[in-house]
PDB file of C-alpha atoms and ligand atoms in Angstrom:
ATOM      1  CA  UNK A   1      39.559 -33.972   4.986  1.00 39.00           C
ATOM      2  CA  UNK A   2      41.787 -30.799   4.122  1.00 42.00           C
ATOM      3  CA  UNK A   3      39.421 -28.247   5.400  1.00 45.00           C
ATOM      4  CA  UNK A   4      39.759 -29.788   9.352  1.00 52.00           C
ATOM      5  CA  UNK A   5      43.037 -27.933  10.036  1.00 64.00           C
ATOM      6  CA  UNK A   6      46.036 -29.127  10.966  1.00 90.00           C
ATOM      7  CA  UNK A   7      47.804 -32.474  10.431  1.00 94.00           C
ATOM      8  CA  UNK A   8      47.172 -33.885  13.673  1.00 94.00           C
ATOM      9  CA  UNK A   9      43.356 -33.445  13.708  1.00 94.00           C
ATOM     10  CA  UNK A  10      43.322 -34.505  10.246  1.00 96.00           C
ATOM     11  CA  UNK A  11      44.930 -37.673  11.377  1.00 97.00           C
ATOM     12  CA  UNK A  12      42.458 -37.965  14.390  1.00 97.00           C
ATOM     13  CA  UNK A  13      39.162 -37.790  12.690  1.00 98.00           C
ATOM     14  CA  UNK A  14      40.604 -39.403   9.400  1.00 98.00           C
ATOM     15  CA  UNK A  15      41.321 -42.757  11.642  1.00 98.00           C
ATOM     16  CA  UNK A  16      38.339 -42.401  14.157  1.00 98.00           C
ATOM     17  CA  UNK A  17      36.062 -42.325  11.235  1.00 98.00           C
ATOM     18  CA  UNK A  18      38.013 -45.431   8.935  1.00 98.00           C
ATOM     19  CA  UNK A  19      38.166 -47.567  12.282  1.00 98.00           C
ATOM     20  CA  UNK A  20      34.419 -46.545  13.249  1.00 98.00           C
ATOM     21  CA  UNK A  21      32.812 -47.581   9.484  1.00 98.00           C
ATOM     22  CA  UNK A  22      34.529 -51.010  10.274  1.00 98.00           C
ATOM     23  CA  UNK A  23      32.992 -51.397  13.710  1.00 98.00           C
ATOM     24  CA  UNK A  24      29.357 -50.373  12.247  1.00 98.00           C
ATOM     25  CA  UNK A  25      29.544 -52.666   9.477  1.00 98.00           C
ATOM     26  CA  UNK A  26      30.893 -55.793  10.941  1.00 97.00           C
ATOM     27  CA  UNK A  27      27.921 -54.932  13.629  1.00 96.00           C
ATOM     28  CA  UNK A  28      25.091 -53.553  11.890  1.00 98.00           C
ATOM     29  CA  UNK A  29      23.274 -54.671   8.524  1.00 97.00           C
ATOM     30  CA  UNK A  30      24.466 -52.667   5.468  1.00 94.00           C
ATOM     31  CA  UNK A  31      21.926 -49.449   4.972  1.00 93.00           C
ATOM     32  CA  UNK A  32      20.578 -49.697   8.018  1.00 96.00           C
ATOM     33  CA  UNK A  33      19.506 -45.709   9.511  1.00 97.00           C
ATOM     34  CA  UNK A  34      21.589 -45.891  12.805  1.00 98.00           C
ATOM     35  CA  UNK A  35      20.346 -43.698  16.086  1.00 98.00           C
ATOM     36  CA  UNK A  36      24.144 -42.305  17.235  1.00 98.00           C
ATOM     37  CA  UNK A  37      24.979 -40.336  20.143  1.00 98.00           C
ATOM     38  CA  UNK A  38      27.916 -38.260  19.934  1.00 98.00           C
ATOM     39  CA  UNK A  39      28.817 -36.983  23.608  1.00 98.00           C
ATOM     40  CA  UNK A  40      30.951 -34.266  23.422  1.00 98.00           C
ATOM     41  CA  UNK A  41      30.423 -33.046  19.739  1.00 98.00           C
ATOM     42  CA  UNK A  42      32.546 -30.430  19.186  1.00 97.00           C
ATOM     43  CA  UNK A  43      33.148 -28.959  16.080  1.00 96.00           C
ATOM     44  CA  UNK A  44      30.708 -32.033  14.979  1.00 97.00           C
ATOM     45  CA  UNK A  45      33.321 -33.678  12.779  1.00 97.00           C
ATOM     46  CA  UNK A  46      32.054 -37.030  13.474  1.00 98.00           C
ATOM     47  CA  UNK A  47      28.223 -35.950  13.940  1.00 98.00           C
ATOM     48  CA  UNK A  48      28.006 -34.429  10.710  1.00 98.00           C
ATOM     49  CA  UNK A  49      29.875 -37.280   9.207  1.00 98.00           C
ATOM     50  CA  UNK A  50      27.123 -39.632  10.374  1.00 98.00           C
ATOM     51  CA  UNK A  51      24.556 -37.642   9.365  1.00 98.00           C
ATOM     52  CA  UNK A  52      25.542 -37.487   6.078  1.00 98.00           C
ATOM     53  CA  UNK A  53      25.737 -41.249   5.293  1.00 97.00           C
ATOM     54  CA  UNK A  54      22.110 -41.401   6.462  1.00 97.00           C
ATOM     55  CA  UNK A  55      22.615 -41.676  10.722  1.00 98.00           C
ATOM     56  CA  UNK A  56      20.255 -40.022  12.779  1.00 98.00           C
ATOM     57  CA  UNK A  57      22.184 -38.121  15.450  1.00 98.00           C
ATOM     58  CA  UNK A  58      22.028 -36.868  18.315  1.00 98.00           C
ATOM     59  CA  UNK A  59      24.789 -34.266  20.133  1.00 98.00           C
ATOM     60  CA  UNK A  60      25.631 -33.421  23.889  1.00 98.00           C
ATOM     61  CA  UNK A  61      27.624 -30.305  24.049  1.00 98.00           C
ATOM     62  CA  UNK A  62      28.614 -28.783  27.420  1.00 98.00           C
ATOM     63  CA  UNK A  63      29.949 -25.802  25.568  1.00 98.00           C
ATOM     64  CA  UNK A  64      27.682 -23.536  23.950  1.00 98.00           C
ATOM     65  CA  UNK A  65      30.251 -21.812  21.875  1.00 97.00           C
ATOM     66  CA  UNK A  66      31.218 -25.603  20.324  1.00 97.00           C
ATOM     67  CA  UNK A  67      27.461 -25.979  19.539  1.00 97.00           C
ATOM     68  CA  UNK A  68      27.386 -22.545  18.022  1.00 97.00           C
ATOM     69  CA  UNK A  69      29.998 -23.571  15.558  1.00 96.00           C
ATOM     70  CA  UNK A  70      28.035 -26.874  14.485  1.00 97.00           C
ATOM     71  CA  UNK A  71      24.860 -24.760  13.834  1.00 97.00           C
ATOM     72  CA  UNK A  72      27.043 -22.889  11.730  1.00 97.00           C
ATOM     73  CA  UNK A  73      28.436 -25.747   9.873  1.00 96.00           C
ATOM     74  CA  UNK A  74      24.982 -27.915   9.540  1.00 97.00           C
ATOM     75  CA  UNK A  75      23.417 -24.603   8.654  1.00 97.00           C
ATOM     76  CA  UNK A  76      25.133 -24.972   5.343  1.00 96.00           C
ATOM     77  CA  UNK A  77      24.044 -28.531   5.000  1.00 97.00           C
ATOM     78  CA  UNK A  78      21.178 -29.687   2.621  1.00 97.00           C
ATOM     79  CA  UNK A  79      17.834 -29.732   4.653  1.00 97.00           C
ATOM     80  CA  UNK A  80      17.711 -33.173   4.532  1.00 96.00           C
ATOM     81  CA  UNK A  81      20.878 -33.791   6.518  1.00 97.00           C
ATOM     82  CA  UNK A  82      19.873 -30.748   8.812  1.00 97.00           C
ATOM     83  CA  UNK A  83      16.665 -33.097   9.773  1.00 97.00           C
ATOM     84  CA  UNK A  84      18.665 -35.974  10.646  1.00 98.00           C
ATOM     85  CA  UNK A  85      20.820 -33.654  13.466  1.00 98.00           C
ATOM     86  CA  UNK A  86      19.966 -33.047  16.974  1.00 98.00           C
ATOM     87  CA  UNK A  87      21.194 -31.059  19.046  1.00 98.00           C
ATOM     88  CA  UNK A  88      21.585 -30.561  23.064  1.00 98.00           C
ATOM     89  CA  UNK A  89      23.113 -28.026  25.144  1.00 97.00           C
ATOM     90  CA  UNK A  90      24.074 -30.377  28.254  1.00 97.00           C
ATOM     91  CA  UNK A  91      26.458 -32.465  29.854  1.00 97.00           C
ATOM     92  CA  UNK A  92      27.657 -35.924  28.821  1.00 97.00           C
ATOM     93  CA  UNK A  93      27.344 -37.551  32.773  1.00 97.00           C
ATOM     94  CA  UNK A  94      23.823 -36.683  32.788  1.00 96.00           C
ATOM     95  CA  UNK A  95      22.747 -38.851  29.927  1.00 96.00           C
ATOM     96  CA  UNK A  96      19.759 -40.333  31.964  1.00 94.00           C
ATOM     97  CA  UNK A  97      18.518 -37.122  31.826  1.00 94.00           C
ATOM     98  CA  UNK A  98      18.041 -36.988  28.362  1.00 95.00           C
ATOM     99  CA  UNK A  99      17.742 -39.879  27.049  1.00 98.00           C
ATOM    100  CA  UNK A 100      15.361 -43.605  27.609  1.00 97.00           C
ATOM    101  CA  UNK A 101      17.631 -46.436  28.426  1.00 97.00           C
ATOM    102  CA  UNK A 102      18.478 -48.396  24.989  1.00 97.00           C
ATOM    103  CA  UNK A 103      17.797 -45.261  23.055  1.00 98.00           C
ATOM    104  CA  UNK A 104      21.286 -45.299  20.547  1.00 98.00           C
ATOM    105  CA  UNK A 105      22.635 -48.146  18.376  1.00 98.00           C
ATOM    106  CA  UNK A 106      25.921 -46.148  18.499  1.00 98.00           C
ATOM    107  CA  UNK A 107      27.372 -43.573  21.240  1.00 98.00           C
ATOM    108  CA  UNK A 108      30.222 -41.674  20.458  1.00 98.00           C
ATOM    109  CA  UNK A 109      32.562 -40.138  23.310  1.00 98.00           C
ATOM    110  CA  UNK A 110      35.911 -39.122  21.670  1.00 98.00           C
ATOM    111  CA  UNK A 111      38.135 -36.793  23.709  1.00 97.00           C
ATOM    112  CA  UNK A 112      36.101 -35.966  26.661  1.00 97.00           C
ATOM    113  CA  UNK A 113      36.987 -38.656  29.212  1.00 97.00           C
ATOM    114  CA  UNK A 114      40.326 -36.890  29.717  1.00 96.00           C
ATOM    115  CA  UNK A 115      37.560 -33.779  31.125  1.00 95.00           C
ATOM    116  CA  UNK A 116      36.271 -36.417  33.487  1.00 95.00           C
ATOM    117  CA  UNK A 117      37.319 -36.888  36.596  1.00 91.00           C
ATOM    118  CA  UNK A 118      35.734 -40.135  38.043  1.00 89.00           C
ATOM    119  CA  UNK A 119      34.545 -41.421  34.468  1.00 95.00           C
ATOM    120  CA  UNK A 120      33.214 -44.953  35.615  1.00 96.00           C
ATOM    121  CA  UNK A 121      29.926 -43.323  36.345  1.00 96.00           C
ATOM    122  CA  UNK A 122      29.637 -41.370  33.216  1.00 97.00           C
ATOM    123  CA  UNK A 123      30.644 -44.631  31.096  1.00 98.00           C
ATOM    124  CA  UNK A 124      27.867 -46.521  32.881  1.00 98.00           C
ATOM    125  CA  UNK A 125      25.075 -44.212  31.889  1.00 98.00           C
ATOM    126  CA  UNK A 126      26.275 -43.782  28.522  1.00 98.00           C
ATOM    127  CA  UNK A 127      26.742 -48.190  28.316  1.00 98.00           C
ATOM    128  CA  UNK A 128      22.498 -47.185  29.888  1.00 98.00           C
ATOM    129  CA  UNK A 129      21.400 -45.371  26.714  1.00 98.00           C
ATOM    130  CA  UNK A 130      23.086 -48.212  24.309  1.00 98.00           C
ATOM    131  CA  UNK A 131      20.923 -51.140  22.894  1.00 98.00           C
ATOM    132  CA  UNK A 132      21.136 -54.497  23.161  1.00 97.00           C
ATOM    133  CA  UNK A 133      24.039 -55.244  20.159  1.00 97.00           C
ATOM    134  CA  UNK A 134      24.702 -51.163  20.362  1.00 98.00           C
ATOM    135  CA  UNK A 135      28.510 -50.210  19.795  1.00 98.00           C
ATOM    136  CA  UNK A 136      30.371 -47.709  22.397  1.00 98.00           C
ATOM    137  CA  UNK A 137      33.309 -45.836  20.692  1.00 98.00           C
ATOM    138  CA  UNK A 138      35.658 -44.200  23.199  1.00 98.00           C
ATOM    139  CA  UNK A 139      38.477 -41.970  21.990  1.00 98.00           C
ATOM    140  CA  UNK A 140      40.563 -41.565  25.045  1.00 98.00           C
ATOM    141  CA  UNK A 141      44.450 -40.569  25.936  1.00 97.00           C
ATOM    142  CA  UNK A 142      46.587 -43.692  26.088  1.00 98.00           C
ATOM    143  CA  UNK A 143      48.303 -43.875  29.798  1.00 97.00           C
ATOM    144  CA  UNK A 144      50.572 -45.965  29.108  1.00 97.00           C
ATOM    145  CA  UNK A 145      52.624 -44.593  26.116  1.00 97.00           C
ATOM    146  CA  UNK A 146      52.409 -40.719  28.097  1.00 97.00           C
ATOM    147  CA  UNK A 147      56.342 -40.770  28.175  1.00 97.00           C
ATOM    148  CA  UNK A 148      56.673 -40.897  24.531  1.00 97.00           C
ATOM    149  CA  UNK A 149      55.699 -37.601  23.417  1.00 93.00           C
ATOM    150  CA  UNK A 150      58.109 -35.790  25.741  1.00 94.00           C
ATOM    151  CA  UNK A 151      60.426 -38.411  25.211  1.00 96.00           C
ATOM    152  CA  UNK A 152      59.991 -38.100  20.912  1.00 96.00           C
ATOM    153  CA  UNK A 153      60.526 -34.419  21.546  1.00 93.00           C
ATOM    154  CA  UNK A 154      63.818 -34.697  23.886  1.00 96.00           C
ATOM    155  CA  UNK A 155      62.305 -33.307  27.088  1.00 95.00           C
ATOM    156  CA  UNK A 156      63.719 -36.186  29.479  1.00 97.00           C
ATOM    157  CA  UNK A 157      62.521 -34.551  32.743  1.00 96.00           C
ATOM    158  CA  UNK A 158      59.041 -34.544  31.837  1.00 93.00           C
ATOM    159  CA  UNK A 159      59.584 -38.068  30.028  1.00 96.00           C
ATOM    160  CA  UNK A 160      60.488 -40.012  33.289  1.00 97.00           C
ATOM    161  CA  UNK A 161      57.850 -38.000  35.277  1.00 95.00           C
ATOM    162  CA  UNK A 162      55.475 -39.476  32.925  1.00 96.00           C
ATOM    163  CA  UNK A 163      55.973 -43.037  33.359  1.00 96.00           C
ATOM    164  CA  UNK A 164      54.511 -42.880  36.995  1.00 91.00           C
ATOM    165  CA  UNK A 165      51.392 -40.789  36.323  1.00 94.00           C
ATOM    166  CA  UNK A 166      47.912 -41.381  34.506  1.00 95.00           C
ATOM    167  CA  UNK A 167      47.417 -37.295  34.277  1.00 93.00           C
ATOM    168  CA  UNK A 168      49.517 -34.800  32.105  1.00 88.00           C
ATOM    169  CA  UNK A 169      49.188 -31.325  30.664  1.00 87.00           C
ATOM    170  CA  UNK A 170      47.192 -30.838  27.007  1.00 86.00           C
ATOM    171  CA  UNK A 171      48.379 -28.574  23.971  1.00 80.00           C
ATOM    172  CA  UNK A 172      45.893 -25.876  25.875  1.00 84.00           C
ATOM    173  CA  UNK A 173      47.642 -25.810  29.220  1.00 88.00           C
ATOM    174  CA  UNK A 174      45.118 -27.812  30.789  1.00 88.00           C
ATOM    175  CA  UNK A 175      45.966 -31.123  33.797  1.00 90.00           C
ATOM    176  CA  UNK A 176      44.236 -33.647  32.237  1.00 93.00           C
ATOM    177  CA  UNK A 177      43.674 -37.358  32.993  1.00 96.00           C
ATOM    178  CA  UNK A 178      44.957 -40.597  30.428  1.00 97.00           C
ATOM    179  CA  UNK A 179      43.508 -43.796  30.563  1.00 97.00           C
ATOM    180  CA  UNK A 180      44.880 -47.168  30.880  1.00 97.00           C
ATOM    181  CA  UNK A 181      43.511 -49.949  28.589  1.00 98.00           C
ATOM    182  CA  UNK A 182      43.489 -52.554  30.896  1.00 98.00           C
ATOM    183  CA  UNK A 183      41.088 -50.600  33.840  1.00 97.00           C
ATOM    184  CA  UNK A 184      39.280 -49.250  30.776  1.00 98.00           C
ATOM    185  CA  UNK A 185      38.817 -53.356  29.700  1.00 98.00           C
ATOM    186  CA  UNK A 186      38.102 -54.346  33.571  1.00 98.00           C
ATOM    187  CA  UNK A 187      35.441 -51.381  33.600  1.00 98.00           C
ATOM    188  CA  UNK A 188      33.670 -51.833  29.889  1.00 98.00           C
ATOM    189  CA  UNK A 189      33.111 -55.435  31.581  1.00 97.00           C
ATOM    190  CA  UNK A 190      31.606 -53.996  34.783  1.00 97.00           C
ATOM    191  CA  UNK A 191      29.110 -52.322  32.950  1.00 98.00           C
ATOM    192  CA  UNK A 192      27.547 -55.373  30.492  1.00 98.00           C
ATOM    193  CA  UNK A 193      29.851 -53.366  27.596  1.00 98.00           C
ATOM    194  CA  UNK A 194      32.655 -55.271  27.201  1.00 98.00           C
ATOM    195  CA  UNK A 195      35.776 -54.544  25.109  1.00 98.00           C
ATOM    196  CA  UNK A 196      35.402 -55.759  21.261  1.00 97.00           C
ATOM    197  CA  UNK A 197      38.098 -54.305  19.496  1.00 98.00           C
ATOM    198  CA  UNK A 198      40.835 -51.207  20.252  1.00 98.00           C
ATOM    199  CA  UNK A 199      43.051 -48.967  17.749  1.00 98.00           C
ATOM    200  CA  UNK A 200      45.793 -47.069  18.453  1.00 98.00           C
ATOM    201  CA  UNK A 201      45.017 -43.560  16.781  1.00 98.00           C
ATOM    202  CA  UNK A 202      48.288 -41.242  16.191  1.00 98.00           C
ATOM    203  CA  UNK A 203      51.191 -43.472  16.527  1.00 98.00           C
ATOM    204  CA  UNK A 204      53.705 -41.356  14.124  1.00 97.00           C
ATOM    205  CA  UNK A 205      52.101 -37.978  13.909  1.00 96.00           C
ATOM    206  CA  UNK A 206      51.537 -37.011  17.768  1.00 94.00           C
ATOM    207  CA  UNK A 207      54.687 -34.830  18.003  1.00 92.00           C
ATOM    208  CA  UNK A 208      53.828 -33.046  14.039  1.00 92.00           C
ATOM    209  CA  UNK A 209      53.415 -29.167  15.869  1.00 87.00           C
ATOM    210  CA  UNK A 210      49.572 -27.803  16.258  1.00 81.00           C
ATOM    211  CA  UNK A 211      48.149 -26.590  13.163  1.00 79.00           C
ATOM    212  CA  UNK A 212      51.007 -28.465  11.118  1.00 83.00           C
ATOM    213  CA  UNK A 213      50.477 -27.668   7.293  1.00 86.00           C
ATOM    214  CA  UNK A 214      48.699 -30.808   5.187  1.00 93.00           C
ATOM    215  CA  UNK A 215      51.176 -32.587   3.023  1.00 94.00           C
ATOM    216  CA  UNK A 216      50.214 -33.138  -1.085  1.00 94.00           C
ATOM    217  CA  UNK A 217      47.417 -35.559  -1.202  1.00 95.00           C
ATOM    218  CA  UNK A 218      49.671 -38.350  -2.215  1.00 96.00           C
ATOM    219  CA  UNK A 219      51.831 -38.131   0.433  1.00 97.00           C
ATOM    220  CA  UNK A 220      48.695 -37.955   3.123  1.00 97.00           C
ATOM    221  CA  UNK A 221      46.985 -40.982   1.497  1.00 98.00           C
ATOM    222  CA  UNK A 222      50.226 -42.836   2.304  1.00 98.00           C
ATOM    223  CA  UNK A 223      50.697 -40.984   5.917  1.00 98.00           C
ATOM    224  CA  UNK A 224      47.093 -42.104   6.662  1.00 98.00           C
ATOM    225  CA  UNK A 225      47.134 -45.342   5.221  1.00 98.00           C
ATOM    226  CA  UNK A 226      50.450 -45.863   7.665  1.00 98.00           C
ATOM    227  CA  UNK A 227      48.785 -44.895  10.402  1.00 98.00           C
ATOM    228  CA  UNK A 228      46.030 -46.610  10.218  1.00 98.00           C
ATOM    229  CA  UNK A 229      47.958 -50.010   9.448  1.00 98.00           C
ATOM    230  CA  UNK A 230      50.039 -48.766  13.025  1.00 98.00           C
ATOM    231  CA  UNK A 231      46.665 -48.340  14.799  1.00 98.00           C
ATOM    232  CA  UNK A 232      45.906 -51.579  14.183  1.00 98.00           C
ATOM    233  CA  UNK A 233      49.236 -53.308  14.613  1.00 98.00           C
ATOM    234  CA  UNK A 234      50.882 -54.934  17.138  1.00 98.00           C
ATOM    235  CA  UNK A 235      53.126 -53.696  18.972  1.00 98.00           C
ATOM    236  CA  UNK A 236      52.812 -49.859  17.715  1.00 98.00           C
ATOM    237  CA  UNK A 237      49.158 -49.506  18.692  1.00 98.00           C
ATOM    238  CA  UNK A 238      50.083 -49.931  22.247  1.00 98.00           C
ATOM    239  CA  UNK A 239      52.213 -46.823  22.653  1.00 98.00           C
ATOM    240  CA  UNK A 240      49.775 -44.526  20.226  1.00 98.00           C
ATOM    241  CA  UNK A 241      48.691 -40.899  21.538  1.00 97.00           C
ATOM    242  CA  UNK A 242      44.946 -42.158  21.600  1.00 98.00           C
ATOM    243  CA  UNK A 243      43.602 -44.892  22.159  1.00 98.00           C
ATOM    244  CA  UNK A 244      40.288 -45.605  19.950  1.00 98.00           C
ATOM    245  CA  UNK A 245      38.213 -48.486  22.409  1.00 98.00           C
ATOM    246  CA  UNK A 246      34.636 -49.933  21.453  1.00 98.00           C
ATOM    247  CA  UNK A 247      32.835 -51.951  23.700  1.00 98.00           C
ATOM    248  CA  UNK A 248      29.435 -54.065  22.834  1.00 98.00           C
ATOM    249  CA  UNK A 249      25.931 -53.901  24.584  1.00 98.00           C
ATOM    250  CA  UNK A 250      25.324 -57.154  26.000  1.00 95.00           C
ATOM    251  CA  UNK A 251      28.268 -58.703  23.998  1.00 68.00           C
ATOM    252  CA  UNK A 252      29.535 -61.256  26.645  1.00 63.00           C
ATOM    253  CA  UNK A 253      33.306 -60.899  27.744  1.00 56.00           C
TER     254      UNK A 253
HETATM  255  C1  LIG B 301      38.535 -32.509  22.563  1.00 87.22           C
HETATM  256  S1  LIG B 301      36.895 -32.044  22.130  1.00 87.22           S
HETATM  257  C2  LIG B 301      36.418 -33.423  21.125  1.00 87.22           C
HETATM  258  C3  LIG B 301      35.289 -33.109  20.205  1.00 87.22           C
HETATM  259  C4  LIG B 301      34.812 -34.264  19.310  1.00 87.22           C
HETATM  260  N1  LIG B 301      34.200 -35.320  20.089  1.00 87.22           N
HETATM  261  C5  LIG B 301      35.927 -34.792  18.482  1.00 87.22           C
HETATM  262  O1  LIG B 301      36.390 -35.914  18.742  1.00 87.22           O
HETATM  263  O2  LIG B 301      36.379 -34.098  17.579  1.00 87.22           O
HETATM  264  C6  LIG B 301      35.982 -32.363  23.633  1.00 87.22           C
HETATM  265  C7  LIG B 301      34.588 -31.770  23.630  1.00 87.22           C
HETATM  266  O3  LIG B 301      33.856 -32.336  24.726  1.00 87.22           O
HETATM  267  C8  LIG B 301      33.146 -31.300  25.380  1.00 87.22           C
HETATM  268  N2  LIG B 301      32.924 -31.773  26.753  1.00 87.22           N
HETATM  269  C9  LIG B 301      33.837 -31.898  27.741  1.00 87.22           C
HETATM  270  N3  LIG B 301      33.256 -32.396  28.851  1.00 87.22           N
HETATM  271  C10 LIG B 301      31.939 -32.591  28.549  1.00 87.22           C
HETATM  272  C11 LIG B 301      30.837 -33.094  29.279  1.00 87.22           C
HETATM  273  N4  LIG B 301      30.955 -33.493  30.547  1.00 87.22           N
HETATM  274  N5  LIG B 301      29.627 -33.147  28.656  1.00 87.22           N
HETATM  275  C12 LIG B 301      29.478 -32.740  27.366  1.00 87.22           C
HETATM  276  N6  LIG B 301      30.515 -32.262  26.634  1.00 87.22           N
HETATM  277  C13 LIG B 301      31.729 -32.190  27.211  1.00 87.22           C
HETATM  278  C14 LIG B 301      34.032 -30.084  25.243  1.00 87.22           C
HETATM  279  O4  LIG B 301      33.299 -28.885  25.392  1.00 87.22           O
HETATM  280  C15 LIG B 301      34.581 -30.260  23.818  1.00 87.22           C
HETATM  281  O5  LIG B 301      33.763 -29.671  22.866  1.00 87.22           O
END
């Protein structure tokens, strides 16, 4: 994981990917070749991930500079992996576009619902392009713990402004929305993809400053291995950073 960059992603896409291979193998029969759509790739951390343990994926990017930078990186990946990678310049509401209803087993959207500005709509077509039994894996801001980064980091005016609002400003400067669990559970219902499991995903780490240097292997192993037990423990999950939600095609509430 050490060539991701700083501590915080490390701690992102180290979780997301420990709390996803439990999700696909309490759902899916060991070795089977999964069909996963990764909406907002990004850098492809996830994407490439996938590919390499045998997935067949495919990747929305709005931004063609982000989809520049996964060429790059699958570029340098054996031919065989390259095969298994798809990917398409577009954006992540227009799924029906693209894509057959029932198309994926798996659909990734981590860290793009905070973009979103009416996201019920988007979450329905992606819930669309899922298979009966398919997993959805949301990676969204937690609204209901956003006091306790400015609060961890002593700014009290912006911590009791953030107890009454489901918005706040990212690392890049950018208003962006949060999400609540319990709309996200009452929605994830709405559309026949209801809520099977949730992590919290940075619960001691959120506050470490961008780009923070890696710690000695040791000491990471035991930093992840904390978080994750966090993420998955009550009460500390509640008030994590990010919230890591899957829903199930079909599963019934
Ligand atoms: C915070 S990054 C997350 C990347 C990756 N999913 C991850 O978890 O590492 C969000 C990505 O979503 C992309 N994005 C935002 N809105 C989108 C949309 N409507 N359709 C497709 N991609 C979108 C952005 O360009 C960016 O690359």
């Amino acid at each position: 994981m050490k060539s991701l960059g700083g501590l915080r992603d490390v701690v992102r896409q180290e979780l997301l990917a420990r709390q996803l291979d439990e999700q696909i193998a309490a759902r899916f029969p060991v070795g089977q070749r999964l069909r996963v759509l990764d909406v907002g790739t990004g850098q492809g951390t996830q994407a490439l991930r996938l590919a390499r343990a045998g997935h067949q994926v495919t990747g929305v990017e709005s931004d063609p500079a982000m989809l520049a930078v996964v060429r790059e990186a699958l570029a340098t990946e054996p031919e065989g992996i390259r095969k298994r990678v798809r990917l398409i310049e577009g954006d992540g509401r227009e799924t029906g576009v693209h894509f057959t209803p029932g198309a994926f087993d798996v659909v990734l959207c981590h860290g793009v619902l905070m973009y979103v500005d009416e996201p019920d709509a988007m979450l329905a077509g992606l819930a669309r392009v899922l298979a009966p039994g398919g997993l959805l894996s949301l990676l969204v801001r937690n609204a209901d713990a956003l006091a306790i980064r400015p609060g961890l980091s002593g700014d009290w005016d912006a911590a009791l402004a953030a107890f009454d609002t489901d918005t706040y400003t990212n690392r890049l400067g950018l208003p962006v929305r949060a999400d609540r669990l319990d709309a996200l559970t009452t929605t994830l219902g709405g559309i026949g993809t209801p809520l099977r499991a949730w992590y919290g995903v940075r619960v001691f780490t959120d506050t470490a400053p961008s780009g923070a240097e890696l710690p000695g292997d040791a000491v990471l192993g035991a930093l992840l291995d904390a978080e994750e037990r966090a993420g998955r423990t009550e009460p500390y999950r509640r008030v994590a950073a990010l919230l890591h939600v899957c829903g199930v095609r079909g599963a019934t509430a």
